Amino acid sequence: MSIHIRRWDPNFGSIMTKSLSERDVQVIWHPYTQHKNGVVPVAAVSGEGALIFDENGNSYIDAVSSWWVNIHGHGHPYLAERIYEQAKKLEHIIFTSFTHEPAVRLAERLLKILPGDFSKVFYSDNGSTAVEVAVKMAIQFWWNQSRSRVKILAFKNSYHGDTFGAMSVSSRSIFTVPFQGHLFEVIFIETPTHQNLGELKSFLHQNHSEFAAFIYEPLLQAAGGMLTYDAGLMDELLGTVKSLGVVQIADEVMTGFGRTGKMFACEYLKNKPDIICLSKGLTGGTMALSVTAATKKIFEAFLSEDRGKTFFHGHSFTANPIACSAALASLDLLENESCRDKIEFISGQHRKFADRLRKYKGIKDIRTLGTVVAFTLNTGSDGYMNKTSALVTARSLDAGIYLRPLGNTIYIMPPYCITGAQLDQVYEFLIRFAENFS
Ligand SMILES: Cc1ncc(COP(=O)(O)O)c(C=O)c1O
């Protein structure tokens, strides 16, 4: 199938046609894309399960769940129905002065399953704004109590989003270089290891009086390179953070909703956060929505006769009813036993695939966590500037698969509905790649 626009060509006096990809190149500026390279995007026209179909009828296995959001795959009829039903009833309403059923029901359901003692849900639109909200809440939590804790702690290699606050709390990288002078100061510490834990704890003890909050991606640093770290050691570190009164912010934007094998990655940890950020899988990849949930302790610090202590933050589309309905529908699917079975199936297959990879010399640091498997290519130069990523993407598209490595880190993060045969197709492609690479 091809989507063509018909146009009159004055030179030839005839009707010419242009493909959707060609029209795109003339008018669109894509995210994370160097347009000088002349990359022509694939024109997607439909999707079904793990498959994306392009304008020429080719299909691609979406092995990265479209930037980690499409947990139930594409074109899911149940999600589509629930979105349609809500769109007919109430498509949008201002979220000050008004409330609505989907927002309230979603908050009630989330508060029952979230990993921690959360009491309030704040809505925004995407992962970055969920983080902005969390960081602002944590800073104002102290300010409202006239306490001078202002500094934020974060992990090296962290990524929390692209807006200024989210960029500030993300590790400095090629993403942030042009904005360096405009980012606020953040203290970056290593993820815990047996070797550094003692040092990290004493650093916290010595400096805690100035720390407002500690933000972390629990157990899996995603955009930083799908880096995993140990749950037991993290719990020890969080124990110290908690004992020093620093607000803990878990960024589960990527890890939430089954990705790591449990509903939330914080379930692997004993120490629960004060604030949690969710987005990506929240609506099953259908609508832009995010949540920042807070405990009673955080919320109550904003209750005051003094209007200056209000949390002055909100977006036009806060708690959009269609997005909230999509999230409720996604939760229905997630809480179904068959979805849990699929997550377990993928996790098991990934572990077997990881074992097969171990014999290839050109590959290092093979890691799996739930439905994510990742490994690093021995390319000599690490990081985002590495050209291997574009090569892998191009070759994978030729093979009917969509992969998008992070520099020299290749990973698979499929929708939970991916079939065994589709997973095998992705594994075999990567085994062939590893054979040629070694
Ligand atoms: C852990 C984490 N936090 C925040 C974000 C930002 O989310 P968004 O791209 O929706 O702004 C991402 C995106 O990859 C993420 O992985």
XYZ file of C-alpha atoms and ligand atoms in Angstrom:
454
model
C 0.000 0.000 0.000
C 1.343 3.469 -0.868
C 0.150 6.878 0.328
C 0.678 9.379 -2.462
C -0.210 13.028 -2.824
C -1.143 13.994 -6.369
C 0.328 17.275 -7.569
C 0.394 19.245 -10.791
C 3.908 19.556 -12.197
C 4.081 22.778 -14.326
C 7.238 21.606 -16.190
C 5.809 18.401 -17.428
C 2.172 19.414 -17.473
C 1.178 16.161 -15.862
C 0.113 14.839 -12.510
C 3.127 13.691 -10.427
C 2.985 11.741 -7.207
C 5.084 11.890 -4.063
C 5.398 9.273 -1.359
C 4.640 10.097 2.259
C 8.346 9.703 3.123
C 9.285 12.276 0.463
C 6.634 14.714 1.679
C 7.925 14.240 5.231
C 11.493 15.174 4.289
C 10.257 18.520 3.001
C 8.274 19.571 6.045
C 9.262 17.697 9.184
C 12.062 18.048 11.765
C 12.314 14.703 13.588
C 13.489 14.127 17.161
C 17.040 12.890 17.735
C 17.734 13.063 13.985
C 20.680 14.611 12.140
C 18.899 15.623 8.923
C 22.166 16.336 7.153
C 22.607 12.572 6.811
C 19.623 12.455 4.492
C 17.823 9.745 6.421
C 14.399 9.110 4.910
C 11.902 7.885 7.500
C 9.798 4.800 6.950
C 6.177 5.850 6.420
C 4.113 3.755 8.811
C 0.476 3.370 7.869
C -0.776 0.773 10.318
C 0.222 -1.655 13.029
C -0.978 -4.926 14.406
C 0.491 -6.607 17.472
C 4.277 -6.363 17.300
C 4.182 -5.460 13.605
C 4.354 -2.067 11.894
C 3.326 -1.844 8.202
C 4.770 0.794 5.877
C 3.324 2.569 2.854
C 4.765 -0.069 0.533
C 3.236 -2.976 2.395
C 6.479 -4.017 4.144
C 6.257 -5.133 7.751
C 8.695 -4.582 10.619
C 8.804 -6.203 14.043
C 8.820 -3.347 16.540
C 11.604 -4.724 18.755
C 11.802 -1.526 20.848
C 8.073 -0.998 21.492
C 8.245 2.377 19.702
C 10.518 4.128 22.213
C 9.449 1.748 24.970
C 5.783 2.753 25.120
C 3.747 0.168 23.166
C 3.619 -2.536 25.800
C 0.531 -4.204 24.243
C 1.653 -3.697 20.651
C -0.023 -1.712 17.897
C -3.665 -1.403 16.884
C -5.018 -3.097 19.985
C -8.811 -3.290 19.518
C -9.655 -3.051 23.236
C -7.548 0.081 23.738
C -8.982 1.591 20.532
C -12.565 0.921 21.664
C -12.074 2.452 25.090
C -10.439 5.532 23.580
C -13.307 5.910 21.095
C -15.959 5.523 23.801
C -14.350 8.230 25.945
C -13.794 10.546 22.966
C -17.544 10.475 22.294
C -18.377 11.244 25.934
C -15.864 13.866 27.097
C -12.703 14.517 25.114
C -11.125 17.148 27.353
C -11.846 19.395 30.288
C -9.785 21.893 32.261
C -8.422 20.130 35.349
C -8.683 22.964 37.838
C -12.240 23.417 39.144
C -13.263 20.216 37.288
C -12.597 16.549 37.707
C -13.842 13.484 35.819
C -14.401 9.759 36.228
C -11.382 8.438 34.228
C -8.902 10.611 36.188
C -10.356 9.639 39.561
C -10.641 5.936 38.727
C -7.126 5.820 37.337
C -5.709 7.513 40.461
C -7.634 5.087 42.702
C -6.341 2.089 40.779
C -2.750 3.304 40.617
C -2.620 4.107 44.326
C -3.621 0.486 45.040
C -0.780 -1.004 42.992
C 2.051 1.523 43.234
C 5.158 0.332 45.124
C 4.988 2.505 48.238
C 2.700 4.419 50.503
C 1.465 6.973 47.974
C -1.571 9.120 48.650
C -1.925 11.562 45.727
C -1.579 11.428 41.949
C -0.533 14.461 39.881
C -1.046 14.223 36.123
C 1.050 15.646 33.296
C 1.852 14.671 29.710
C 5.117 12.771 29.283
C 8.132 11.356 31.085
C 10.053 14.616 31.139
C 7.182 16.574 32.673
C 6.599 13.797 35.221
C 10.218 14.349 36.296
C 9.915 18.174 36.229
C 6.909 17.876 38.516
C 8.719 15.477 40.870
C 11.808 17.663 41.172
C 9.720 20.812 41.714
C 7.637 19.016 44.354
C 10.783 17.907 46.189
C 12.378 21.375 46.123
C 9.194 23.108 47.199
C 8.608 20.468 49.892
C 11.656 21.886 51.694
C 10.977 25.519 50.749
C 7.437 25.342 52.184
C 8.992 24.297 55.489
C 11.540 27.132 55.330
C 14.365 24.591 55.092
C 17.381 25.296 52.927
C 17.816 21.937 51.252
C 18.196 22.689 47.555
C 20.665 20.307 45.920
C 19.640 17.251 43.929
C 21.487 13.950 43.880
C 21.381 11.708 40.831
C 23.294 8.820 39.310
C 26.018 9.098 36.689
C 24.709 7.752 33.342
C 21.153 8.705 34.316
C 18.612 10.004 31.829
C 15.391 11.634 33.021
C 14.181 13.599 30.009
C 14.744 16.571 27.721
C 13.074 19.559 29.369
C 15.429 21.801 31.360
C 14.791 20.406 34.834
C 14.834 16.822 33.559
C 18.012 17.566 31.594
C 19.612 19.097 34.692
C 19.086 15.936 36.744
C 20.332 13.763 33.861
C 23.972 12.866 33.491
C 25.868 15.369 31.374
C 26.290 13.990 27.853
C 26.247 14.910 24.188
C 22.520 15.626 24.711
C 23.204 18.409 27.200
C 26.460 20.045 26.016
C 24.892 23.127 24.291
C 22.821 23.870 27.390
C 25.497 23.267 30.012
C 25.516 26.845 31.311
C 21.754 26.819 31.773
C 21.426 23.622 33.792
C 21.223 23.713 37.581
C 23.895 22.037 39.670
C 23.342 18.375 40.483
C 25.612 16.019 42.434
C 26.169 12.864 40.390
C 27.186 9.690 42.199
C 28.102 6.208 40.924
C 25.532 3.415 41.019
C 26.351 1.220 44.029
C 28.912 -1.587 43.797
C 30.552 -3.720 46.497
C 33.645 -1.553 46.073
C 32.082 1.933 46.338
C 29.105 1.471 48.686
C 30.999 2.447 51.847
C 32.367 5.565 50.195
C 28.937 6.545 48.838
C 27.366 6.194 52.267
C 29.995 8.299 53.992
C 29.695 10.964 51.281
C 25.938 11.106 51.959
C 26.441 11.297 55.716
C 28.874 14.191 55.357
C 26.776 16.256 52.925
C 23.145 15.334 53.526
C 22.075 18.610 55.122
C 22.066 20.317 51.704
C 20.385 17.515 49.706
C 16.713 18.021 48.849
C 16.167 14.872 46.788
C 17.728 11.835 45.210
C 16.351 10.818 41.791
C 17.088 7.377 40.357
C 15.996 4.955 37.662
C 15.429 1.812 39.722
C 17.751 -1.040 38.677
C 17.903 -0.154 34.989
C 19.448 3.008 33.553
C 17.756 2.995 30.188
C 18.932 5.741 27.825
C 22.290 5.752 29.635
C 22.927 2.395 27.929
C 20.531 -0.177 29.453
C 22.840 -0.435 32.460
C 21.708 -2.671 35.298
C 22.816 -2.544 38.909
C 22.347 -4.637 42.032
C 19.076 -4.467 44.004
C 20.609 -5.434 47.365
C 23.284 -2.745 47.177
C 20.727 -0.176 46.005
C 18.572 -1.014 49.001
C 21.492 -0.336 51.306
C 22.130 2.998 49.615
C 18.444 3.936 49.746
C 18.377 2.975 53.425
C 21.025 5.621 54.069
C 19.283 8.198 51.859
C 16.056 7.593 53.758
C 17.659 7.776 57.210
C 19.065 11.206 56.276
C 15.613 12.528 55.341
C 16.430 13.131 51.651
C 13.311 12.888 49.418
C 13.540 9.795 47.201
C 12.243 10.095 43.644
C 11.929 6.867 41.649
C 11.813 7.505 37.919
C 9.833 4.508 36.640
C 8.966 6.235 33.356
C 10.617 3.374 31.476
C 10.684 0.549 34.028
C 7.010 0.774 35.036
C 4.166 -1.506 33.945
C 5.861 -4.879 33.745
C 9.032 -3.993 31.849
C 11.448 -5.431 34.382
C 9.376 -8.545 35.071
C 7.481 -7.033 38.004
C 4.762 -4.398 37.679
C 7.252 -1.797 38.976
C 11.026 -2.089 39.350
C 10.746 -0.655 42.905
C 9.116 -3.971 43.841
C 12.616 -5.487 43.750
C 13.618 -3.020 46.487
C 12.646 -2.889 50.171
C 13.023 0.892 50.431
C 10.116 2.635 48.752
C 10.239 6.154 47.262
C 8.442 9.314 48.409
C 7.669 10.309 44.815
C 7.331 8.132 41.712
C 7.247 9.125 38.009
C 5.353 7.068 35.415
C 4.649 7.488 31.712
C 5.572 5.444 28.569
C 3.638 2.162 29.181
C 0.983 3.976 31.255
C -1.492 4.231 28.361
C -0.182 1.155 26.562
C 1.538 3.484 24.128
C -1.626 5.089 22.831
C -1.908 8.548 24.380
C 0.505 11.047 25.944
C 0.055 10.937 29.709
C 2.186 10.807 32.818
C 1.797 10.567 36.537
C 3.825 11.860 39.453
C 2.550 10.246 42.645
C 3.488 11.524 46.104
C 3.190 10.289 49.674
C 1.056 12.007 52.293
C 4.175 13.554 53.868
C 4.999 15.350 50.596
C 1.417 16.405 49.857
C 0.795 17.782 53.339
C 3.776 20.114 53.099
C 1.786 22.027 50.464
C -1.355 22.472 52.588
C -1.388 26.012 53.932
C -3.374 29.196 54.387
C -0.433 30.836 52.630
C -1.179 30.745 48.884
C 2.543 30.940 48.149
C 2.842 27.346 49.302
C 0.584 26.103 46.493
C 2.102 23.827 43.867
C 1.819 26.203 40.896
C 2.242 23.729 38.081
C -0.081 22.367 35.396
C -0.456 21.803 31.664
C -3.311 22.429 29.242
C -3.808 18.695 28.755
C -3.391 17.676 32.391
C -5.405 14.486 33.062
C -6.876 14.370 29.577
C -9.939 12.073 29.888
C -9.165 10.106 26.721
C -5.604 9.472 27.899
C -6.840 8.447 31.380
C -9.331 6.034 29.774
C -6.553 4.561 27.670
C -4.494 4.067 30.850
C -7.425 2.323 32.573
C -7.825 0.027 29.566
C -4.088 -0.693 29.521
C -4.243 -1.617 33.219
C -7.115 -4.044 32.456
C -4.871 -5.780 29.927
C -1.823 -5.711 32.201
C -3.659 -7.188 35.161
C -4.865 -10.083 33.038
C -3.029 -13.328 33.767
C -2.192 -13.901 30.112
C -0.209 -10.646 30.046
C 1.811 -11.751 33.072
C 2.465 -15.072 31.305
C 3.690 -13.242 28.203
C 6.083 -11.125 30.278
C 7.458 -14.294 31.874
C 7.740 -15.979 28.483
C 9.742 -13.072 27.001
C 11.966 -12.901 30.099
C 12.745 -16.631 29.796
C 13.466 -16.412 26.062
C 15.739 -13.415 26.632
C 17.776 -15.373 29.199
C 18.267 -18.233 26.721
C 19.246 -15.768 24.000
C 21.742 -14.118 26.381
C 23.376 -17.518 26.977
C 23.714 -18.063 23.225
C 25.416 -14.670 22.840
C 28.137 -15.359 25.386
C 30.438 -17.180 22.976
C 30.878 -14.178 20.651
C 34.092 -12.306 21.305
C 32.920 -9.027 19.789
C 30.259 -8.715 22.472
C 30.518 -7.793 26.134
C 28.315 -7.065 29.175
C 25.297 -9.173 28.232
C 22.478 -8.334 30.642
C 18.793 -9.123 31.014
C 16.122 -7.733 33.295
C 12.560 -8.893 32.676
C 11.554 -8.106 29.101
C 14.773 -6.218 28.358
C 17.942 -7.836 27.008
C 21.001 -5.743 26.147
C 24.620 -6.206 25.192
C 27.499 -3.989 24.188
C 29.600 -4.263 21.051
C 33.371 -4.148 21.454
C 33.694 -1.236 19.068
C 36.538 0.468 20.881
C 34.651 3.746 21.240
C 31.580 3.781 23.452
C 28.660 6.125 23.519
C 26.202 7.908 21.301
C 28.664 9.103 18.686
C 29.304 5.519 17.691
C 28.203 4.890 14.093
C 27.280 1.226 14.686
C 23.840 2.256 15.857
C 22.744 3.620 12.457
C 24.216 0.568 10.741
C 22.287 -1.857 12.958
C 19.062 0.079 12.417
C 19.493 0.075 8.633
C 20.314 -3.640 8.495
C 17.481 -4.538 10.843
C 14.960 -2.633 8.706
C 16.176 -4.592 5.673
C 15.475 -7.747 7.661
C 11.938 -6.609 8.596
C 12.832 -5.675 12.172
C 13.113 -2.299 13.897
C 16.054 -1.994 16.292
C 17.491 1.281 17.540
C 20.719 0.754 19.513
C 21.982 3.276 22.039
C 25.440 3.922 20.628
C 27.161 0.555 20.729
C 24.590 -0.959 23.082
C 22.063 -3.146 21.302
C 18.892 -4.046 23.164
C 15.524 -5.685 22.595
C 12.484 -4.345 24.454
C 9.479 -5.821 22.649
C 5.750 -5.354 23.160
C 4.435 -8.081 25.463
C 2.275 -9.473 22.644
C 5.287 -10.420 20.492
C 5.033 -14.052 19.351
C 7.708 -16.689 19.899
C 8.353 -16.799 16.142
C 8.796 -13.011 15.958
C 11.178 -13.058 18.922
C 13.192 -15.816 17.234
C 13.407 -13.709 14.080
C 14.938 -10.850 16.108
C 17.313 -13.196 17.963
C 18.496 -14.870 14.741
C 19.137 -11.473 13.133
C 21.286 -10.476 16.100
C 23.112 -13.822 16.216
C 24.024 -13.378 12.534
C 25.149 -9.832 13.332
C 27.259 -11.093 16.273
C 28.833 -13.811 14.066
C 29.901 -11.250 11.473
C 31.013 -8.787 14.098
C 33.258 -11.146 16.099
C 13.767 6.922 32.793
C 13.211 7.965 31.894
N 12.723 9.103 32.417
C 12.192 10.068 31.655
C 12.149 9.939 30.280
C 11.568 11.034 29.441
O 10.344 10.625 28.921
P 9.695 11.385 27.657
O 10.503 10.989 26.480
O 8.307 10.846 27.612
O 9.737 12.839 27.956
C 12.650 8.776 29.693
C 12.623 8.621 28.238
O 13.254 7.786 27.655
C 13.195 7.762 30.511
O 13.714 6.634 30.002
